[in-house]
Coordinates of C-alpha atoms in Angstrom, one line a residue:
Chain A
X183 CA 155.1 199.7 177.3
X184 CA 152.5 201.4 175.8
X185 CA 148.7 201.8 177.0
X186 CA 145.6 202.4 175.0
X187 CA 142.8 203.8 176.7
X188 CA 139.0 204.8 176.2
X189 CA 137.0 206.5 179.1
X190 CA 133.5 206.9 179.9
X191 CA 131.1 208.1 182.5
X192 CA 128.7 206.7 184.8
X193 CA 126.5 208.5 187.1
X194 CA 126.1 206.8 190.5
X195 CA 122.5 206.1 189.9
X196 CA 123.5 203.6 187.1
X197 CA 126.4 202.2 189.1
X198 CA 125.2 198.8 190.0
X199 CA 123.4 198.2 186.8
X200 CA 126.8 198.9 184.8
X201 CA 128.6 196.7 187.3
X202 CA 126.2 193.8 186.6
X203 CA 126.4 194.4 182.8
X204 CA 130.3 194.5 182.7
X205 CA 130.3 191.4 184.7
X206 CA 128.2 189.6 182.1
X207 CA 130.5 191.0 179.5
X208 CA 133.7 190.0 181.0
X209 CA 132.4 186.7 182.5
X210 CA 133.6 187.4 185.9
X211 CA 132.8 188.6 189.2
X212 CA 133.9 192.4 190.0
X213 CA 137.2 192.3 191.7
X214 CA 137.4 195.2 194.3
X215 CA 140.1 197.6 193.9
X216 CA 141.6 199.9 196.5
X217 CA 144.6 201.9 195.5
X218 CA 146.6 204.5 197.4
X219 CA 148.3 206.8 195.2
X220 CA 151.0 209.4 196.3
X221 CA 151.7 212.0 193.6
X222 CA 155.3 213.4 193.5
X223 CA 156.6 216.6 191.9
X224 CA 160.3 217.1 190.9
X225 CA 161.9 219.8 192.6
X226 CA 164.3 220.9 189.9
X227 CA 162.7 223.7 187.8
X228 CA 162.9 222.7 184.1
X229 CA 164.8 225.0 181.8
X230 CA 168.4 225.5 181.1
X231 CA 170.6 225.2 184.3
X232 CA 173.4 227.5 183.0
X233 CA 173.4 230.4 181.1
X234 CA 174.2 230.0 177.5
X235 CA 178.0 230.7 176.9
X236 CA 179.2 232.9 174.2
X237 CA 182.3 231.9 172.7
X238 CA 184.5 229.0 173.1
X239 CA 185.7 226.4 170.8
X240 CA 183.4 224.5 168.2
X241 CA 183.9 221.2 170.2
X242 CA 183.1 222.5 173.4
X243 CA 180.0 224.4 172.1
X244 CA 178.7 221.3 170.4
X245 CA 179.0 219.2 173.5
X246 CA 177.4 221.7 175.8
X247 CA 174.6 222.1 173.4
X248 CA 174.1 218.5 173.5
X249 CA 174.2 218.6 177.4
X250 CA 171.8 221.4 177.5
X251 CA 169.4 219.9 175.1
X252 CA 169.0 216.8 176.9
X253 CA 169.0 218.9 180.2
X254 CA 166.0 221.0 178.8
X255 CA 163.6 218.0 178.4
X256 CA 160.5 217.7 180.2
X257 CA 160.1 217.0 183.8
X258 CA 157.2 214.5 184.8
X259 CA 155.3 214.1 187.7
X260 CA 155.4 210.4 189.2
X261 CA 153.2 208.5 191.3
X262 CA 153.7 205.7 194.1
X263 CA 150.8 203.3 194.2
X264 CA 150.1 200.8 196.7
X265 CA 147.3 198.2 196.3
X266 CA 145.4 198.2 199.8
X267 CA 142.5 196.0 198.7
X268 CA 143.6 193.2 200.6
X269 CA 144.5 194.6 203.9
X270 CA 141.4 196.7 203.9
X271 CA 139.0 193.8 203.4
X272 CA 140.7 191.3 205.7
X273 CA 141.4 193.9 208.7
X274 CA 138.9 193.5 211.4
X275 CA 139.3 196.8 213.3
X276 CA 140.3 200.4 212.8
X277 CA 143.6 199.9 214.5
X278 CA 144.4 196.8 212.2
X279 CA 143.6 198.8 209.2
X280 CA 145.9 201.9 210.6
X281 CA 148.7 199.5 211.3
X282 CA 148.3 197.8 208.0
X283 CA 148.6 201.0 206.0
X284 CA 151.7 202.1 208.1
X285 CA 155.1 202.0 206.5
X286 CA 157.6 201.5 209.2
X287 CA 161.3 201.7 208.7
X288 CA 163.2 198.6 208.0
X289 CA 160.2 196.6 206.6
X290 CA 158.4 196.6 209.8
X291 CA 161.2 196.1 212.3
X292 CA 161.5 199.0 214.8
X293 CA 164.8 200.8 214.5
X294 CA 166.0 202.0 218.0
X295 CA 168.5 205.0 218.3
X296 CA 171.7 203.0 218.4
X297 CA 170.8 201.6 214.9
X298 CA 170.0 198.0 215.9
X299 CA 166.9 196.5 215.0
X300 CA 164.4 194.9 217.4
X301 CA 161.9 192.2 216.5
X302 CA 158.5 192.6 214.7
X303 CA 155.8 194.3 216.8
X304 CA 154.5 191.2 218.6
X305 CA 150.7 192.6 218.6
X306 CA 151.0 192.6 214.7
X307 CA 152.1 189.2 214.7
X308 CA 149.2 188.0 217.0
X309 CA 146.8 189.6 214.7
X310 CA 148.3 187.3 212.1
X311 CA 150.0 189.9 209.6
X312 CA 153.3 191.8 209.5
X313 CA 153.0 195.5 210.4
X314 CA 153.9 196.5 206.7
X315 CA 152.2 194.8 204.0
X316 CA 152.1 197.5 201.4
X317 CA 153.6 196.6 197.9
X318 CA 154.4 199.9 196.2
X319 CA 154.9 200.7 192.5
X320 CA 156.5 203.4 190.9
X321 CA 154.2 204.6 188.2
X322 CA 155.4 206.7 185.1
X323 CA 152.8 208.0 182.8
X324 CA 153.9 209.8 179.7
X325 CA 152.0 212.6 177.7
X326 CA 149.4 210.6 175.4
X327 CA 150.4 210.9 171.8
X328 CA 148.8 213.4 169.4
X329 CA 145.6 211.6 168.0
X330 CA 146.5 211.2 164.7
X331 CA 145.2 207.9 163.1
X332 CA 144.3 206.1 166.5
X333 CA 140.8 206.9 167.7
X334 CA 142.0 205.9 171.2
X335 CA 144.4 207.5 173.8
X336 CA 147.9 206.0 173.5
X337 CA 150.6 206.7 176.1
X338 CA 153.9 205.4 177.1
X339 CA 153.9 203.9 180.5
X340 CA 156.4 202.2 183.1
X341 CA 155.2 200.5 186.3
X342 CA 158.4 199.5 188.5
X343 CA 157.4 197.4 191.6
X344 CA 159.5 198.1 194.6
X345 CA 160.6 195.2 196.4
X346 CA 162.4 196.5 199.3
X347 CA 163.6 199.8 200.5
X348 CA 161.5 202.8 201.6
X349 CA 160.0 204.4 198.2
X350 CA 159.1 207.5 200.3
X351 CA 162.7 208.1 201.1
X352 CA 163.9 206.9 197.6
X353 CA 161.5 209.6 196.0
X354 CA 163.1 212.4 198.2
X355 CA 166.5 211.0 197.3
X356 CA 165.4 211.7 193.6
X357 CA 164.7 215.0 194.5
X358 CA 160.9 214.8 194.4
X359 CA 158.5 216.3 196.8
X360 CA 155.3 214.7 197.7
X361 CA 152.3 216.8 196.6
X362 CA 149.3 215.0 196.7
X363 CA 147.4 211.8 198.0
X364 CA 144.3 210.3 196.8
X365 CA 142.6 206.9 196.9
X366 CA 141.4 205.0 193.9
X367 CA 138.3 202.8 194.9
X368 CA 136.4 200.7 192.3
X369 CA 136.1 197.4 190.5
X370 CA 138.1 195.7 187.9
X371 CA 137.3 193.3 185.1
X372 CA 139.6 191.5 182.6
X373 CA 137.9 191.0 179.0
X374 CA 140.3 189.6 176.6
X375 CA 143.3 191.7 176.9
X376 CA 141.6 194.7 178.1
X377 CA 141.4 195.6 181.8
X378 CA 138.0 197.6 182.6
X379 CA 138.2 199.6 185.7
X380 CA 135.2 201.2 187.2
X381 CA 136.3 203.6 189.9
X382 CA 136.1 207.0 191.5
X383 CA 138.5 208.9 193.4
X384 CA 138.6 209.8 197.2
X385 CA 140.6 212.3 199.1
X386 CA 141.8 212.0 202.6
X387 CA 140.1 214.7 204.9
X388 CA 142.9 215.0 207.2
X389 CA 145.6 217.0 205.5
X390 CA 147.8 217.6 208.4
X391 CA 148.5 214.0 209.0
X392 CA 149.7 213.5 205.4
X393 CA 152.5 216.0 205.6
X394 CA 154.6 214.1 208.2
X395 CA 154.0 210.5 207.0
X396 CA 152.7 210.4 203.4
X397 CA 152.2 206.5 203.3
X398 CA 149.9 206.5 206.5
X399 CA 146.4 206.4 205.6
X400 CA 143.1 206.4 207.6
X401 CA 140.7 205.0 205.1
X402 CA 137.7 205.9 207.3
X403 CA 138.0 209.6 206.8
X404 CA 137.9 210.1 203.1
X405 CA 135.6 212.4 200.9
X406 CA 135.0 212.4 197.4
X407 CA 136.7 214.1 194.9
X408 CA 133.6 214.6 192.8
X409 CA 130.7 215.5 195.1
X410 CA 128.2 214.1 192.6
X411 CA 130.2 210.8 193.0
X412 CA 130.2 210.0 189.3
X413 CA 132.1 206.9 188.3
X414 CA 134.7 206.6 185.7
X415 CA 135.0 203.6 183.5
X416 CA 138.5 203.2 182.0
X417 CA 139.4 200.6 179.4
X418 CA 142.9 200.0 179.2
X419 CA 144.9 197.7 176.8
X420 CA 148.8 197.3 177.3
X421 CA 151.0 196.8 174.4
X422 CA 154.4 195.5 175.1
X423 CA 156.3 197.1 172.3
X424 CA 154.8 200.4 171.2
X425 CA 156.7 200.6 168.0
X426 CA 154.9 197.6 166.5
X427 CA 152.2 198.9 164.3
X428 CA 150.5 195.5 163.8
X429 CA 150.2 195.0 167.6
X430 CA 149.0 198.4 168.3
X431 CA 146.6 198.3 165.5
X432 CA 145.3 194.8 167.0
X433 CA 144.8 196.4 170.5
X434 CA 143.1 199.7 168.9
X435 CA 140.6 197.3 167.1
X436 CA 139.9 195.4 170.3
X437 CA 139.4 198.7 172.1
X438 CA 136.9 199.7 169.4
X439 CA 135.1 196.4 169.3
X440 CA 134.6 196.8 173.2
X441 CA 133.2 200.3 172.6
X442 CA 130.9 198.6 170.0
X443 CA 129.7 196.1 172.5
X444 CA 129.2 198.8 175.4
X445 CA 127.2 201.2 173.0
X446 CA 124.1 202.2 174.8
X447 CA 125.5 201.1 178.2
X448 CA 128.5 203.5 178.5
X449 CA 129.9 205.8 175.6
X450 CA 133.7 205.3 175.5
X451 CA 135.6 208.1 174.1
X452 CA 139.1 209.2 173.9
X453 CA 140.6 211.0 176.9
X454 CA 141.3 214.6 176.5
X455 CA 145.0 214.7 175.9
X456 CA 146.3 217.8 178.0
X457 CA 143.9 216.6 180.7
X458 CA 146.2 213.6 181.1
X459 CA 149.4 215.5 180.7
X460 CA 151.8 214.6 183.4
X461 CA 154.5 217.2 182.6
X462 CA 155.5 219.9 185.2
X463 CA 154.5 223.2 183.7
Chain B
X19 CA 174.1 187.3 208.1
X20 CA 177.4 187.2 205.8
X21 CA 179.8 189.9 206.3
X22 CA 181.7 191.0 203.1
X23 CA 184.5 193.2 202.2
X24 CA 185.5 194.3 198.6
X25 CA 188.8 194.8 197.0
X26 CA 189.7 196.4 193.7
X27 CA 192.8 196.1 191.7
X28 CA 193.2 198.6 189.0
X29 CA 195.0 197.4 185.6
X30 CA 198.5 198.6 186.0
X31 CA 199.3 198.6 182.3
X32 CA 198.6 196.8 179.1
X33 CA 199.9 193.6 180.1
X34 CA 198.7 193.3 183.7
X35 CA 196.0 190.9 184.4
X36 CA 195.0 191.4 188.1
X37 CA 192.3 188.8 187.8
X38 CA 194.5 185.9 187.0
X39 CA 197.0 187.2 189.6
X40 CA 194.3 187.0 192.2
X41 CA 193.3 183.7 191.1
X42 CA 196.8 182.3 191.0
X43 CA 197.4 183.4 194.5
X44 CA 194.0 182.1 195.6
X45 CA 194.9 178.8 194.4
X46 CA 198.5 178.8 196.0
X47 CA 197.5 179.9 199.4
X48 CA 194.2 178.3 199.9
X49 CA 192.2 175.1 198.5
X50 CA 189.2 176.7 196.9
X51 CA 186.6 174.8 195.5
X52 CA 184.6 176.4 192.8
X53 CA 180.8 177.1 193.1
X54 CA 180.2 178.4 189.6
X55 CA 180.0 181.7 187.7
X56 CA 178.7 185.0 188.8
X57 CA 177.8 188.4 186.7
X58 CA 177.5 191.9 187.6
X59 CA 176.1 195.0 186.0
X60 CA 176.4 198.2 186.9
X61 CA 175.1 201.7 185.4
X62 CA 176.1 204.9 186.8
X63 CA 173.9 208.0 186.3
X64 CA 175.1 211.5 187.4
X65 CA 173.0 214.3 188.6
X66 CA 172.4 216.9 185.7
X67 CA 174.2 220.0 187.2
X68 CA 172.2 222.7 188.4
X69 CA 172.7 225.5 190.9
X70 CA 172.7 223.9 194.5
X71 CA 173.3 225.7 197.5
X72 CA 175.2 223.9 200.5
X73 CA 172.9 222.3 203.0
X74 CA 172.3 224.8 205.9
X75 CA 172.5 222.2 208.8
X76 CA 174.0 218.9 209.7
X77 CA 177.2 217.1 209.5
X78 CA 177.5 218.5 206.0
X79 CA 177.0 222.1 206.8
X80 CA 179.0 224.5 204.7
X81 CA 180.3 222.1 202.4
X82 CA 179.4 222.3 198.8
X83 CA 177.6 219.1 197.9
X84 CA 179.4 217.1 195.3
X85 CA 177.7 215.4 192.5
X86 CA 174.8 213.0 193.5
X87 CA 174.7 209.6 191.6
X88 CA 172.2 207.2 190.7
X89 CA 173.5 203.5 190.4
X90 CA 171.6 200.5 189.2
X91 CA 173.2 197.3 190.1
X92 CA 172.3 193.9 189.4
X93 CA 174.4 191.0 190.9
X94 CA 173.7 187.5 189.9
X95 CA 173.8 186.1 193.3
X96 CA 171.2 188.6 194.7
X97 CA 168.8 187.4 192.1
X98 CA 166.1 188.1 191.3
X99 CA 166.6 191.8 192.4
X100 CA 168.0 194.7 190.8
X101 CA 169.4 197.5 193.3
X102 CA 168.8 201.1 192.7
X103 CA 171.0 203.4 195.0
X104 CA 171.1 207.1 195.1
X105 CA 174.3 208.3 196.8
X106 CA 175.1 211.9 197.8
X107 CA 178.9 212.9 198.2
X108 CA 181.2 215.8 199.2
X109 CA 183.0 217.7 196.7
X110 CA 186.4 216.5 196.9
X111 CA 188.4 219.3 198.3
X112 CA 186.3 219.2 201.6
X113 CA 187.2 215.6 202.7
X114 CA 189.0 215.1 205.7
X115 CA 191.2 212.1 206.7
X116 CA 188.9 211.1 209.6
X117 CA 185.8 210.6 207.7
X118 CA 184.6 206.9 207.3
X119 CA 185.1 207.0 203.7
X120 CA 186.9 204.4 202.0
X121 CA 188.7 206.3 199.3
X122 CA 192.5 206.3 199.5
X123 CA 192.7 208.6 196.5
X124 CA 192.1 212.2 197.6
X125 CA 190.5 213.3 194.3
X126 CA 187.6 211.3 194.3
X127 CA 184.3 212.5 195.7
X128 CA 183.4 210.4 199.1
X129 CA 179.9 209.4 200.3
X130 CA 178.3 211.6 202.9
X131 CA 175.1 210.7 203.7
X132 CA 174.1 206.9 203.7
X133 CA 172.8 206.1 200.3
X134 CA 168.9 205.5 199.6
X135 CA 168.4 202.1 198.5
X136 CA 165.5 200.0 196.8
X137 CA 165.2 197.1 195.0
X138 CA 163.1 196.2 192.0
X139 CA 162.5 192.9 190.1
X140 CA 165.5 192.0 187.8
X141 CA 164.5 191.2 184.3
X142 CA 161.7 193.2 182.4
X143 CA 160.9 195.5 185.1
X144 CA 164.4 196.5 185.8
X145 CA 165.0 197.0 181.8
X146 CA 161.9 199.2 181.7
X147 CA 163.2 201.2 184.4
X148 CA 166.7 201.8 183.0
X149 CA 165.0 202.9 179.9
X150 CA 162.7 205.3 181.5
X151 CA 165.8 206.8 183.2
X152 CA 167.8 207.0 179.9
X153 CA 165.0 208.5 177.8
X154 CA 162.6 210.7 180.2
X155 CA 164.9 211.4 183.0
X156 CA 167.5 213.3 180.9
X157 CA 167.1 216.6 182.6
X158 CA 167.6 215.1 185.9
X159 CA 170.3 212.2 185.3
X160 CA 172.6 211.4 182.7
X161 CA 174.1 208.0 182.1
X162 CA 177.7 208.2 182.8
X163 CA 179.2 204.8 182.9
X164 CA 178.3 201.3 182.1
X165 CA 180.3 198.3 183.9
X166 CA 180.0 194.8 183.6
X167 CA 182.0 191.8 185.4
X168 CA 182.9 189.1 182.9
X169 CA 184.5 185.8 183.6
X170 CA 183.4 185.8 187.1
X171 CA 183.8 182.8 189.3
X172 CA 183.0 182.1 192.9
X173 CA 184.8 179.8 195.3
X174 CA 184.1 178.4 198.8
X175 CA 187.0 178.6 200.9
X176 CA 186.1 177.1 204.6
X177 CA 184.2 179.8 206.2
X178 CA 184.7 182.2 203.3
X179 CA 183.1 182.7 200.0
X180 CA 185.2 184.5 197.3
X181 CA 184.1 186.1 194.1
X182 CA 186.6 187.2 191.6
X183 CA 185.8 188.9 188.4
X184 CA 187.3 191.0 185.7
X185 CA 185.7 194.6 185.5
X186 CA 185.1 195.9 182.0
X187 CA 183.4 199.1 181.0
X188 CA 181.0 198.6 178.0
X189 CA 180.4 201.1 175.7
X190 CA 178.3 201.3 172.5
X191 CA 179.1 198.4 170.0
X192 CA 181.5 195.6 170.9
X193 CA 184.2 197.9 172.4
X194 CA 185.0 196.9 176.0
X195 CA 187.8 198.4 178.1
X196 CA 189.2 196.4 181.0
X197 CA 189.6 198.5 184.0
X198 CA 190.7 195.9 186.6
X199 CA 189.8 193.0 188.9
X200 CA 187.4 192.9 191.7
X201 CA 187.0 190.6 194.5
X202 CA 184.5 189.9 197.0
X203 CA 185.3 188.1 200.3
X204 CA 182.3 187.0 202.4
X205 CA 182.6 185.6 205.7
X206 CA 179.8 183.2 206.6
X207 CA 180.1 184.1 210.4
X208 CA 177.7 182.9 213.0
X209 CA 176.7 186.3 214.4
X210 CA 174.2 188.8 213.3
X211 CA 174.6 192.7 212.9
X212 CA 177.2 192.6 216.0
X213 CA 179.7 190.5 214.1
X214 CA 180.4 193.6 211.6
X215 CA 183.1 195.0 213.8
X216 CA 184.9 191.8 214.4
X217 CA 184.6 190.8 210.8
X218 CA 186.7 193.7 209.2
X219 CA 190.1 192.2 210.7
X220 CA 189.0 188.6 209.7
X221 CA 188.6 189.5 206.1
X222 CA 191.6 191.8 206.1
X223 CA 193.5 188.8 207.5
X224 CA 192.2 186.6 204.7
X225 CA 193.3 189.2 202.0
X226 CA 196.8 189.8 203.3
X227 CA 197.5 186.0 203.2
X228 CA 197.2 186.5 199.3
X229 CA 200.1 189.0 199.5
X230 CA 198.6 191.4 196.7
X231 CA 199.5 195.2 196.6
X232 CA 197.6 198.0 195.5
X233 CA 194.4 196.8 196.1
X234 CA 191.5 199.3 197.1
X235 CA 189.7 198.0 199.8
X236 CA 186.0 198.8 200.8
X237 CA 184.6 197.8 203.9
X238 CA 183.0 200.3 206.2
X239 CA 180.4 202.5 204.2
X240 CA 178.0 205.1 205.8
X241 CA 174.6 203.3 206.3
X242 CA 176.0 200.0 206.9
X243 CA 173.9 199.5 209.9
X244 CA 170.8 200.1 208.0
X245 CA 171.1 196.8 206.2
X246 CA 172.1 196.1 202.4
X247 CA 175.7 196.5 203.5
X248 CA 177.2 194.4 200.7
X249 CA 175.2 196.5 198.1
X250 CA 176.5 199.8 199.5
X251 CA 180.1 198.3 199.6
X252 CA 179.4 197.6 195.8
X253 CA 178.1 200.9 194.8
X254 CA 180.9 202.8 196.6
X255 CA 183.5 200.6 194.9
X256 CA 182.1 200.9 191.5
X257 CA 181.1 204.6 191.7
X258 CA 184.7 206.1 191.4
X259 CA 186.0 204.1 188.5
X260 CA 186.4 206.3 185.4

């Protein structure tokens, strides 16, 4: 799937005004968004794994070259994203929120030493919510294409929701290491086919806890990534098949007409290509 | 929770049809009632070689790690999920007879740690994930094998559910090479996790009545206690073909 994007900046003093204007444009109330992002980096260093062999028959050299050509591709950062807005808004106490963010083994069951599983935590059920409610999505974002004809940022994306299993274990089995955590907090609107997201990024302020269990999050102890608390407005449009020129052009035109509509309110521009680069360097 | 055992019969030659053989014996010895078709699709990715050092501690200490595999498995009777499993193996020369591995053929790498399994929605998401693996993950994982089960038929025999199908290796274009027959015997017992130990002989007994020789049996796979045991068995039995 491809994504077409435009970005704008909104200073904190104008946040509420822009929120109201967007609500008018999209004809809907803002939907609060709170996403927990985990960033993973591959352990493998990119580059040839074996030194190039000299000699050998032509066939062997050709197949080895093909293998090495594939092995020398780029490696990308990946993200695990969980939508925690529901659990954050419905939880009543700090303990509830901590429990809701927890990602226990075996989908909420407690695994004892002999490998047998016991029942759900009875306290969690009394509160009316199972201990693990996070739904994680594996997110992949490619480097945006070079801005040749389209005046918008265009990139390949893949979002894979994970139904069962432990995503953090899966990432380490894939040979990826967790490098960073952040929270995305904001509001979402939908206008025609475009998704508008007005957000800012938050960082956890307790780094020690993150190392042992990355999926645990205490949302009461966060700090801003950008101290001036500037918000970002992201207009994103997804196209199922990026190779169909017609659909891509339709998408570009819709984004450009949105840019016209919001002229004077927020200036929407292309993102800087190398700033959106997810390759490992 | 139903307990399953898997049996694989490789093709013995150009004329052998182990699937027909199994079906014939099934109808001879039991009274199966058909419950409809089933399908399977399996992709095997192998880790791109790199310089890896043996792990420093744990039960695998000192053994050079065998290749790691990423398997994407879709079973029609586990819909709407597709399973993605990552398995680690030992290098073949290091395996001992006492390991709980299932392989009877000593040249195959066997499972070390329990596999890490997640499931993703079947359909567009899983197709997208597979495309992603093939196009962007070349430096880490390379597609090695594509297997499908065709003509899969499921039957119910008393407390057992039996699924028989022919395994074909898919390739580019229309060429499909038959590899053998696979049979999943599922015993719908009344117990929970504790039934696993007792169920092994029950399933073996069921199979032995059919009197088929040369089947490779997969039952006890590392990590079965963690759940998804049936999926782990499928990953084990489909991994070492070809």
